[in-house]
PDB file of C-alpha atoms and ligand atoms in Angstrom:
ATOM      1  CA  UNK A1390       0.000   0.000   0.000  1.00  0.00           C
ATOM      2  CA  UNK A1391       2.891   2.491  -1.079  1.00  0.00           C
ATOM      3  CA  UNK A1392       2.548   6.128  -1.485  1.00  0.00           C
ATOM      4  CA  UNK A1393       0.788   7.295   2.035  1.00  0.00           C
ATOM      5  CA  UNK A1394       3.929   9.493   2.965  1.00  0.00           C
ATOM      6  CA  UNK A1395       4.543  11.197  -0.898  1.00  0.00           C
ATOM      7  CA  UNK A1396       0.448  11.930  -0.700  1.00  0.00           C
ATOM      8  CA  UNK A1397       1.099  13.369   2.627  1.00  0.00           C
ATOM      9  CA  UNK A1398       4.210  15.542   1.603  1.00  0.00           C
ATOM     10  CA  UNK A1399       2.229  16.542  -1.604  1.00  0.00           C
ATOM     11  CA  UNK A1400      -0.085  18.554   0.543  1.00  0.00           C
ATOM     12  CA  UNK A1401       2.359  19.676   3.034  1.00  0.00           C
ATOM     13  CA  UNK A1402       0.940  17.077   5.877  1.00  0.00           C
ATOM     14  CA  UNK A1403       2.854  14.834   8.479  1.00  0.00           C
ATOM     15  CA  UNK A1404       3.449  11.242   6.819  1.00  0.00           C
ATOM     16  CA  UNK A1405       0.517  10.092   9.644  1.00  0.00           C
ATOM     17  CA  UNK A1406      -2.616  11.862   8.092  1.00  0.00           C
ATOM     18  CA  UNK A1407      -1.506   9.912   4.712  1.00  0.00           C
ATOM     19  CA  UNK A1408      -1.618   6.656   6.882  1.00  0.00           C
ATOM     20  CA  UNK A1409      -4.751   7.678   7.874  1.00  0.00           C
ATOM     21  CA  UNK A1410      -5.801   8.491   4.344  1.00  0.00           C
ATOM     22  CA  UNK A1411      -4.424   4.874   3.334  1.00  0.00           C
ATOM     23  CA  UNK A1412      -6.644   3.242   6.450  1.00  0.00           C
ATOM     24  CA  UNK A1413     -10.045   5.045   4.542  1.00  0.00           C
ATOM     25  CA  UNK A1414      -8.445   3.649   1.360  1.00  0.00           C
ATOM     26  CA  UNK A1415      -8.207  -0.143   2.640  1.00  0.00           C
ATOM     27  CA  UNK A1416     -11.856   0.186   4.316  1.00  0.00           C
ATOM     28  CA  UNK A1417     -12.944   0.859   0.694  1.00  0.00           C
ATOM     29  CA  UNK A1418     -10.844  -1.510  -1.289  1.00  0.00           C
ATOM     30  CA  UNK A1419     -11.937  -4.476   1.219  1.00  0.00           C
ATOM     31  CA  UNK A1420     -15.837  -3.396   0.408  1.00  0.00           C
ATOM     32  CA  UNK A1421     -14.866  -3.349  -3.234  1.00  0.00           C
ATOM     33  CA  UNK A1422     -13.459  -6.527  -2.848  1.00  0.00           C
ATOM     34  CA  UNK A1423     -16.147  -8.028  -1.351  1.00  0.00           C
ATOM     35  CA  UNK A1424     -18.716  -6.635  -3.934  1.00  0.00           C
ATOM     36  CA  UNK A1425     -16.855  -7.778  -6.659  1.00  0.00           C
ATOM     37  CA  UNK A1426     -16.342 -11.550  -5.743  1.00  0.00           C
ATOM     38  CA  UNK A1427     -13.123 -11.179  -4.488  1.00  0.00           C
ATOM     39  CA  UNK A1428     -12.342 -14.334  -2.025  1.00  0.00           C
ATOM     40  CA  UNK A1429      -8.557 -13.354  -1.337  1.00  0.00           C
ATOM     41  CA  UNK A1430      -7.531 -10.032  -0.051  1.00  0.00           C
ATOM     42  CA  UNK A1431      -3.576 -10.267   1.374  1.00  0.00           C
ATOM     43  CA  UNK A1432      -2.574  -6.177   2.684  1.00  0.00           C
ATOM     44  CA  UNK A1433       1.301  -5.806   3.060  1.00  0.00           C
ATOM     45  CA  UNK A1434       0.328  -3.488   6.165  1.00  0.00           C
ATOM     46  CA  UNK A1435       3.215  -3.725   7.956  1.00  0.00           C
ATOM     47  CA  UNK A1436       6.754  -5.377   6.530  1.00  0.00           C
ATOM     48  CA  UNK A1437       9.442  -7.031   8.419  1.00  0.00           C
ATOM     49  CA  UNK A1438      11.859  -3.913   7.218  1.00  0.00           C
ATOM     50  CA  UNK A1439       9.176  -1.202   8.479  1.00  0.00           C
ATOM     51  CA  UNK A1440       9.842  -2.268  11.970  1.00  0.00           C
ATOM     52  CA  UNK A1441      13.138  -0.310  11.337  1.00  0.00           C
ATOM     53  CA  UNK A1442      10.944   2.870  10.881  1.00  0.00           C
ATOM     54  CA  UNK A1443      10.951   6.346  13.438  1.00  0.00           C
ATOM     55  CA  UNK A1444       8.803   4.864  16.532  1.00  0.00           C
ATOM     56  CA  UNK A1445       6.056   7.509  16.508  1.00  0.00           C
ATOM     57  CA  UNK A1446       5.446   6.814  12.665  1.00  0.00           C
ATOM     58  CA  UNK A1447       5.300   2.645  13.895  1.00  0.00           C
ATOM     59  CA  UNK A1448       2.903   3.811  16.844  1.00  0.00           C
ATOM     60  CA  UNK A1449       0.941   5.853  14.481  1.00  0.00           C
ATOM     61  CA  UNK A1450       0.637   2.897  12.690  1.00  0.00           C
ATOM     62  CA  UNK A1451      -0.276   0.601  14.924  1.00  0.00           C
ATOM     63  CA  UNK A1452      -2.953   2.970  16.561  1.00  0.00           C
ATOM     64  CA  UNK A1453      -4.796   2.879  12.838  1.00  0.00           C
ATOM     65  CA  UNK A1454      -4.201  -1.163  13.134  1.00  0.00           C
ATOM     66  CA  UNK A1455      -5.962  -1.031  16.045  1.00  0.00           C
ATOM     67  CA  UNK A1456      -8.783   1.567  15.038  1.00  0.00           C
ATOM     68  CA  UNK A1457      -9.498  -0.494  11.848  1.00  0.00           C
ATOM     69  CA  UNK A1458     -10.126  -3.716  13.637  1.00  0.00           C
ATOM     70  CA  UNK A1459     -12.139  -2.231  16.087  1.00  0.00           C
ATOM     71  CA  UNK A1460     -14.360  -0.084  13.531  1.00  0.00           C
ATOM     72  CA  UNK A1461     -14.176  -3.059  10.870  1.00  0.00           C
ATOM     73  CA  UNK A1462     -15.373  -6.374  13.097  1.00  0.00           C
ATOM     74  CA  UNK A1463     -19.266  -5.720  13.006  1.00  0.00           C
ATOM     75  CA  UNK A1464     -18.954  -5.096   8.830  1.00  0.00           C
ATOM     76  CA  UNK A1465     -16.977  -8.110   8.905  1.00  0.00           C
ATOM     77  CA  UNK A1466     -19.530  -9.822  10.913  1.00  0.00           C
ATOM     78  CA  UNK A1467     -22.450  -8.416   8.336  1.00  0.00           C
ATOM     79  CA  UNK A1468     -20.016  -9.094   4.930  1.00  0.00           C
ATOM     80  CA  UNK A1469     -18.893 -12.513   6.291  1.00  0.00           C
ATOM     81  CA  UNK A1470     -15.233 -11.435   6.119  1.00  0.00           C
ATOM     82  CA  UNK A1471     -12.303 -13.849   7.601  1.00  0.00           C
ATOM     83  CA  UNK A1472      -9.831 -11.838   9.154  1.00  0.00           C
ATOM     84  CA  UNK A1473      -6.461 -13.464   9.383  1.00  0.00           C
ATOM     85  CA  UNK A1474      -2.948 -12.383   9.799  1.00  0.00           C
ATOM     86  CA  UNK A1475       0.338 -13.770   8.317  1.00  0.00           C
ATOM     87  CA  UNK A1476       4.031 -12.621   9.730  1.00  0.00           C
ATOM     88  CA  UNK A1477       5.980 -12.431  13.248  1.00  0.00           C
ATOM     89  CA  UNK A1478       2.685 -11.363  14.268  1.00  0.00           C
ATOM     90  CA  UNK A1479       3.608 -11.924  18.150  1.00  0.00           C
ATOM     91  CA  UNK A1480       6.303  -9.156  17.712  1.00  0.00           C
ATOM     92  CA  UNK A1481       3.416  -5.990  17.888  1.00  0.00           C
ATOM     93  CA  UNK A1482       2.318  -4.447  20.668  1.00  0.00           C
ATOM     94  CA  UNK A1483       0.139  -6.980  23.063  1.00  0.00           C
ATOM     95  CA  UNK A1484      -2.613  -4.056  22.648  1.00  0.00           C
ATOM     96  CA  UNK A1485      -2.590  -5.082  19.304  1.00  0.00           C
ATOM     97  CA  UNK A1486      -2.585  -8.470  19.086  1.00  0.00           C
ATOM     98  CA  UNK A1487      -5.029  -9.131  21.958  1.00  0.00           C
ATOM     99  CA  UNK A1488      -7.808  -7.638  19.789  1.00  0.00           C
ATOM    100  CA  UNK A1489      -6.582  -8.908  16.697  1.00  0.00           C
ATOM    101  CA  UNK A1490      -6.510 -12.498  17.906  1.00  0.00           C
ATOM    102  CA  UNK A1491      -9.975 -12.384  19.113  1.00  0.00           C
ATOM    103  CA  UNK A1492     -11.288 -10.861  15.741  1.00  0.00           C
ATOM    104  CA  UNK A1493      -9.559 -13.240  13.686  1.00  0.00           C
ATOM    105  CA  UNK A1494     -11.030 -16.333  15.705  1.00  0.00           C
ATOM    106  CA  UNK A1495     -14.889 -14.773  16.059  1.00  0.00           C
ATOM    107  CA  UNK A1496     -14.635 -14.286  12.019  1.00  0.00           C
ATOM    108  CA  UNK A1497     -12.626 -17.823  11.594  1.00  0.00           C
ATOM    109  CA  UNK A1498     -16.243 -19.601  10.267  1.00  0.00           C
ATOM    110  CA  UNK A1499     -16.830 -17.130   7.353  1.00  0.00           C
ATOM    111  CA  UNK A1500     -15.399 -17.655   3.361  1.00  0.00           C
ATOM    112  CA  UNK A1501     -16.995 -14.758   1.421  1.00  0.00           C
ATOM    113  CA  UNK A1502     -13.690 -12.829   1.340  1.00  0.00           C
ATOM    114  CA  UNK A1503     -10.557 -13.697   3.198  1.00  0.00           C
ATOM    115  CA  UNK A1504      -8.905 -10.585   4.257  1.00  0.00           C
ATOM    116  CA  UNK A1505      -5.239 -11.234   5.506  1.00  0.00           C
ATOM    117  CA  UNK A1506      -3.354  -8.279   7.014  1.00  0.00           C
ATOM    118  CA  UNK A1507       0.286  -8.936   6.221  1.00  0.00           C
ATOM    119  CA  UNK A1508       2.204  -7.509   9.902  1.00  0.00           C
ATOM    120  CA  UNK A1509       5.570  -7.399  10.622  1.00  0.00           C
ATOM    121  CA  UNK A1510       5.481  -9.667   7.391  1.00  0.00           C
ATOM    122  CA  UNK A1511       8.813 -10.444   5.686  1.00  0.00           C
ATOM    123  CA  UNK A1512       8.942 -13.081   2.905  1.00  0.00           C
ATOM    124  CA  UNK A1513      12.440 -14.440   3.617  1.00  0.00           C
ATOM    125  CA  UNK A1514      11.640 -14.349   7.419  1.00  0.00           C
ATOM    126  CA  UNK A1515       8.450 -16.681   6.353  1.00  0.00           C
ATOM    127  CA  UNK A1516      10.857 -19.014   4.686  1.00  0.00           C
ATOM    128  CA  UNK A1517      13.237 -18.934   8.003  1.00  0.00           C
ATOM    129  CA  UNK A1518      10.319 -19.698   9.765  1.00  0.00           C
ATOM    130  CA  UNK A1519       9.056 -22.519   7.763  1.00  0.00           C
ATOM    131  CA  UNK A1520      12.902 -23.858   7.174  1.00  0.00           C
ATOM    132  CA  UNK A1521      13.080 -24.017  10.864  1.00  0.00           C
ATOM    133  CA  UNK A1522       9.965 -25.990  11.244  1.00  0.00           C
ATOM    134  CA  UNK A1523      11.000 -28.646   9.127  1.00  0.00           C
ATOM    135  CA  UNK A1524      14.502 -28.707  10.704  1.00  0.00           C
ATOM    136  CA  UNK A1525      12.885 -29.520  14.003  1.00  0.00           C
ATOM    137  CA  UNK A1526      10.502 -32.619  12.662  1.00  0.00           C
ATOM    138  CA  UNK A1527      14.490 -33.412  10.792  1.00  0.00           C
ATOM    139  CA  UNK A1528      16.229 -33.381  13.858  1.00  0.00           C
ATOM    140  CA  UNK A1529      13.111 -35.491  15.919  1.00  0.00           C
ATOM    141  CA  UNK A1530      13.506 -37.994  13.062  1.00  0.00           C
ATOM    142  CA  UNK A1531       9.696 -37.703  12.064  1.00  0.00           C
ATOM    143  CA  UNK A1532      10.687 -36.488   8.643  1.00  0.00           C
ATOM    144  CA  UNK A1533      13.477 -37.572   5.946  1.00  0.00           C
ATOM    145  CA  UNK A1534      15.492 -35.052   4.120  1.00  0.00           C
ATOM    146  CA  UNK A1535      14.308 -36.792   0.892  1.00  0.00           C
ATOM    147  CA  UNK A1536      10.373 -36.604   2.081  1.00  0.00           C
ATOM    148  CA  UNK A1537      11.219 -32.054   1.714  1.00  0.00           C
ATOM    149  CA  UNK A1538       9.422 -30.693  -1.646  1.00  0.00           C
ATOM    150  CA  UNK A1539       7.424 -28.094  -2.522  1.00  0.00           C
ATOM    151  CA  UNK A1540       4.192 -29.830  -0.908  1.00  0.00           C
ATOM    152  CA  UNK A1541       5.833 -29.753   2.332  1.00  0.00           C
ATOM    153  CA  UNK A1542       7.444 -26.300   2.396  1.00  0.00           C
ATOM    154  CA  UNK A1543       4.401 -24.878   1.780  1.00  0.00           C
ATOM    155  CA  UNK A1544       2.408 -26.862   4.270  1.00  0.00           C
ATOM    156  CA  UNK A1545       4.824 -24.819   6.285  1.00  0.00           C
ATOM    157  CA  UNK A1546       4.263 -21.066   5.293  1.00  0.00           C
ATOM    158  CA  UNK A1547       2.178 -19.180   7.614  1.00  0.00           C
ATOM    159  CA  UNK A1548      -0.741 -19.804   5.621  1.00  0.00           C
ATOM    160  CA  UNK A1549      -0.782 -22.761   3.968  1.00  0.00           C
ATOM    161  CA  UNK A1550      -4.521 -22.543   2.425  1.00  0.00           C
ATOM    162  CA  UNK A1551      -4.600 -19.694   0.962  1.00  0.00           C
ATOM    163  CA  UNK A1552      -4.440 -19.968  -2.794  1.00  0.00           C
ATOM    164  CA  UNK A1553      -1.069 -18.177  -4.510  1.00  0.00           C
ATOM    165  CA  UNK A1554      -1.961 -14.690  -5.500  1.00  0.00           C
ATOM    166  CA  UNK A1555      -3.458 -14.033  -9.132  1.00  0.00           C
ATOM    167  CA  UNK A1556      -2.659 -10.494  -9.081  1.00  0.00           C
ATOM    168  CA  UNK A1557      -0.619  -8.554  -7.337  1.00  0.00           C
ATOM    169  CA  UNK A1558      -1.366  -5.049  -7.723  1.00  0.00           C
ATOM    170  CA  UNK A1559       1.731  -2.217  -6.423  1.00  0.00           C
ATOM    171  CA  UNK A1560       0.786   1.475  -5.906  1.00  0.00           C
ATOM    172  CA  UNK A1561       2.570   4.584  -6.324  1.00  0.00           C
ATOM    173  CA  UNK A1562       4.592   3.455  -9.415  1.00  0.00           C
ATOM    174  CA  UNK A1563       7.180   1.048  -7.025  1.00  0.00           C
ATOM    175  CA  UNK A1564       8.991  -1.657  -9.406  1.00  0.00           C
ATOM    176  CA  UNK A1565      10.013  -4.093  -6.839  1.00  0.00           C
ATOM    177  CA  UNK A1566       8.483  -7.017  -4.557  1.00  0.00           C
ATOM    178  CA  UNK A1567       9.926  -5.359  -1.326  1.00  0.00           C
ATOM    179  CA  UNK A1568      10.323  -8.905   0.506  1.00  0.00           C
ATOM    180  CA  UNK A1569       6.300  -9.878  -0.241  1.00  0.00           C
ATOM    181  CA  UNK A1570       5.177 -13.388  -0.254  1.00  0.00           C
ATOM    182  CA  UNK A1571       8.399 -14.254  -2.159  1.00  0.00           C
ATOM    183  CA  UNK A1572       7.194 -18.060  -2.344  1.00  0.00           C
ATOM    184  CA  UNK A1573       3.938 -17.466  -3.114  1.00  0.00           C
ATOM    185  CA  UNK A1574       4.162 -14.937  -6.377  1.00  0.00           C
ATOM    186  CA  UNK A1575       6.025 -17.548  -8.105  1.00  0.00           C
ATOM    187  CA  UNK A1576       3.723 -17.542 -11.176  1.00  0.00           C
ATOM    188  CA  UNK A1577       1.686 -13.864 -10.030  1.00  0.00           C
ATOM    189  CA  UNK A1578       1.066 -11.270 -12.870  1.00  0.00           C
ATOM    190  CA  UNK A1579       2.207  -8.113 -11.696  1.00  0.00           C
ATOM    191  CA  UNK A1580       0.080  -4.938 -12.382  1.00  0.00           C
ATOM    192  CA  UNK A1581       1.974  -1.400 -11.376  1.00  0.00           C
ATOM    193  CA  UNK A1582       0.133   1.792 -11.033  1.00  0.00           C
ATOM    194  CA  UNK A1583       1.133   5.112 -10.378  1.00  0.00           C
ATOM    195  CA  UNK A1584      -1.396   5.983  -8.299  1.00  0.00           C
ATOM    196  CA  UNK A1585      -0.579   6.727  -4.259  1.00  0.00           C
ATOM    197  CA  UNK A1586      -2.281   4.193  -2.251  1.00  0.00           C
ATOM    198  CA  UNK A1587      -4.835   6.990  -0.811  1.00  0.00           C
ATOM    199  CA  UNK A1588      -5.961   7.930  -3.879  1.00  0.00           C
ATOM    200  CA  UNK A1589      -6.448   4.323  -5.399  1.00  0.00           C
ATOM    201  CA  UNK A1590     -10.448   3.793  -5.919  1.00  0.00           C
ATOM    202  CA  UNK A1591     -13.038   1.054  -6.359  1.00  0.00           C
ATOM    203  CA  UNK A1592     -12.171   2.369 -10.090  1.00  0.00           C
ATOM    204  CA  UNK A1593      -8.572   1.911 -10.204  1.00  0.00           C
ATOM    205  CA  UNK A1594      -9.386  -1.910  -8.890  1.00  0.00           C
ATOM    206  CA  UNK A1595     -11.749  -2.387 -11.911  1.00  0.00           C
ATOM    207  CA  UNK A1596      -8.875  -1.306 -14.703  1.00  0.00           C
ATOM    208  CA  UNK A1597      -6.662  -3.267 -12.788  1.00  0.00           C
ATOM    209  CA  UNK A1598      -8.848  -6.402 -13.250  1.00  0.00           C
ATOM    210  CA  UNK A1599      -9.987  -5.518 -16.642  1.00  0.00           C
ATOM    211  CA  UNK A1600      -5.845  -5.662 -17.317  1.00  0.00           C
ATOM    212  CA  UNK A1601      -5.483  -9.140 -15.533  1.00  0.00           C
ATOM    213  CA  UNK A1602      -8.408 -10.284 -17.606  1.00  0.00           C
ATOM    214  CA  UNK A1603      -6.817  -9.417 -21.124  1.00  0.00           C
ATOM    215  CA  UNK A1604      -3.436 -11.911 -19.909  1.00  0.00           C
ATOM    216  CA  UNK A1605      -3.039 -15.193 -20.736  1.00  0.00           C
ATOM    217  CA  UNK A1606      -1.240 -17.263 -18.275  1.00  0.00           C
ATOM    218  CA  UNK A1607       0.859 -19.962 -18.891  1.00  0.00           C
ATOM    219  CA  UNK A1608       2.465 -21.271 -15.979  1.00  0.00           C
ATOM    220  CA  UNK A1609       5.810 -21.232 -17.878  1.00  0.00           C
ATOM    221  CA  UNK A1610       4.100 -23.983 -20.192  1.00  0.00           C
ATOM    222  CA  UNK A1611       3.244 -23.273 -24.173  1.00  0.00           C
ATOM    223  CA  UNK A1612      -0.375 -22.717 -24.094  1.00  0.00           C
ATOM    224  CA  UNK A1613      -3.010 -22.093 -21.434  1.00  0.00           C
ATOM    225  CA  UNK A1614      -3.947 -25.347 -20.328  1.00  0.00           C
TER     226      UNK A1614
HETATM  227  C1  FPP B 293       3.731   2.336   2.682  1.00  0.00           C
HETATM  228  O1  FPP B 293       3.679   3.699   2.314  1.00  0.00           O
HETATM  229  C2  FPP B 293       2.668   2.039   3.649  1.00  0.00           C
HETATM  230  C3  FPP B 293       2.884   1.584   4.918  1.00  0.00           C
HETATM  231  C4  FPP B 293       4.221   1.318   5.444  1.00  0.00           C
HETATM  232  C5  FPP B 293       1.771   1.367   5.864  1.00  0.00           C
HETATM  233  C6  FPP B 293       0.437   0.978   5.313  1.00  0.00           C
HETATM  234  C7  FPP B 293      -0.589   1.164   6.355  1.00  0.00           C
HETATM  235  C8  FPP B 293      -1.838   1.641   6.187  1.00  0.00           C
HETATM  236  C9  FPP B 293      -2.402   1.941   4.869  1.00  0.00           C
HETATM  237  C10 FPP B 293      -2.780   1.919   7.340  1.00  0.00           C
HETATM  238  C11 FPP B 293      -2.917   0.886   8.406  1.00  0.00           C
HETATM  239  C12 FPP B 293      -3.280  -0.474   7.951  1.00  0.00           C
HETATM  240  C13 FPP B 293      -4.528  -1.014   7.943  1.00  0.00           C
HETATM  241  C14 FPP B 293      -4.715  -2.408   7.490  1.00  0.00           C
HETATM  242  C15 FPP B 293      -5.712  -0.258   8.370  1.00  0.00           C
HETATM  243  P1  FPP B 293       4.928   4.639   2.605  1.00  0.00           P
HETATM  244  O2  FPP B 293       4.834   5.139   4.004  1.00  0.00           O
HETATM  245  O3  FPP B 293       6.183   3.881   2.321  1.00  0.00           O
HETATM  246  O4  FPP B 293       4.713   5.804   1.610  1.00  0.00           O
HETATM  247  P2  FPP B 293       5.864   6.519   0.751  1.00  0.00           P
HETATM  248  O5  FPP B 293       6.487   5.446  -0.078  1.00  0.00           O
HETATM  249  O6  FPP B 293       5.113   7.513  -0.078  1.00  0.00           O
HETATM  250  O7  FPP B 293       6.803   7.148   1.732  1.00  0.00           O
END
């Protein structure tokens, strides 16, 4: 969700109030989402790297975290929205996490959309993490070296069900994967815009679908099969 902090400095505003714009942004995109059929939403909301970040922008950050949960559950509730999280989630602020935890297991039932929030996310740390795991069933001699493929790493991300990302759509004109779901957007088509994450509309979803739509995609094989 790139391009809070240049929408902020385009109008002479603290980076915050364009986090806050990009919170009204996400409340939109995730009713757009659920309008249009959507059944995976994943939100890079908070990376492994943006820990590193000035602590009142990270506590500004969190606070909107926080506020969004709160002001979100009942819609999710109405909408049938899951609410999960993926990353060293335990790492935030227990304030957080407490309310996060219990939203994310009251909404655990529902299917319509699956909205994951993406905090202190890092796609190499979610390969550490699953690497580890399979180390320790290695070392307690419940698994064989030769058993480890693809079907097994993945049973090991932090979300194992979720289906690999169709699209993966990157505001503000950014050209890079920034350390997001690195495993998972093996085969992903990638749609840029230029367009700061504030200002990105219901609209700017529908172009961006209508652009998927026109692909055809192979899987690294000839034709479409
Ligand atoms: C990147 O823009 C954005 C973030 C680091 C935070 C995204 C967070 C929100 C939109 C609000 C809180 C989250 C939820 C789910 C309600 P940037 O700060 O790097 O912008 P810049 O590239 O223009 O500096």
């Amino acid at each position: 969700m790139d391009g809070n902090g240049r929408w902020a400095a385009a109008r002479g505003l603290p980076r915050g109030v364009g986090h806050r714009a990009g919170a009204q942004t996400v409340r939109r995109i995730v009713e757009a989402c659920c309008e249009l059929g959507v059944r995976a939403l994943t939100l890079y909301a908070f990376s492994w790297e943006n820990r590193e970040r000035p602590a009142e922008e990270i506590h500004e950050l969190m606070g909107l975290l926080d506020e969004f949960i709160r002001r979100e559950a009942p819609s999710m509730h109405e909408n049938h929205v899951r609410l999960r999280a993926i990353g060293r989630v335990e790492l935030l602020p227990q304030e957080v996490t407490a309310h996060l935890r219990r939203v994310i297991q009251e909404t655990s039932g529902y299917d319509r959309l699956t909205l994951t929030l993406a905090l202190s996310y890092g796609g190499r740390q979610e390969l550490v993490d699953a690497m580890r795991r399979v180390a320790r069933l290695v070392r307690e001699g419940r698994l064989q070296p030769e058993e480890i493929d693809e079907a097994l790493i993945r049973r090991h991300l932090y979300a194992p069900d979720l289906p690999d990302p169709d699209l993966l759509i990157r505001t503000s004109g950014e050209q890079r994967i920034s350390n997001f779901l690195l495993w998972q957007l093996s085969y992903t088509e990638l749609y840029v815009t230029p367009k700061l994450w504030p200002d990105f509309s219901r609209e700017d979803l529908l172009e961006a679908f209508v652009d998927y739509e026109r692909r055809e995609r192979r899987f690294g094989r000839l034709v479409c099969q």
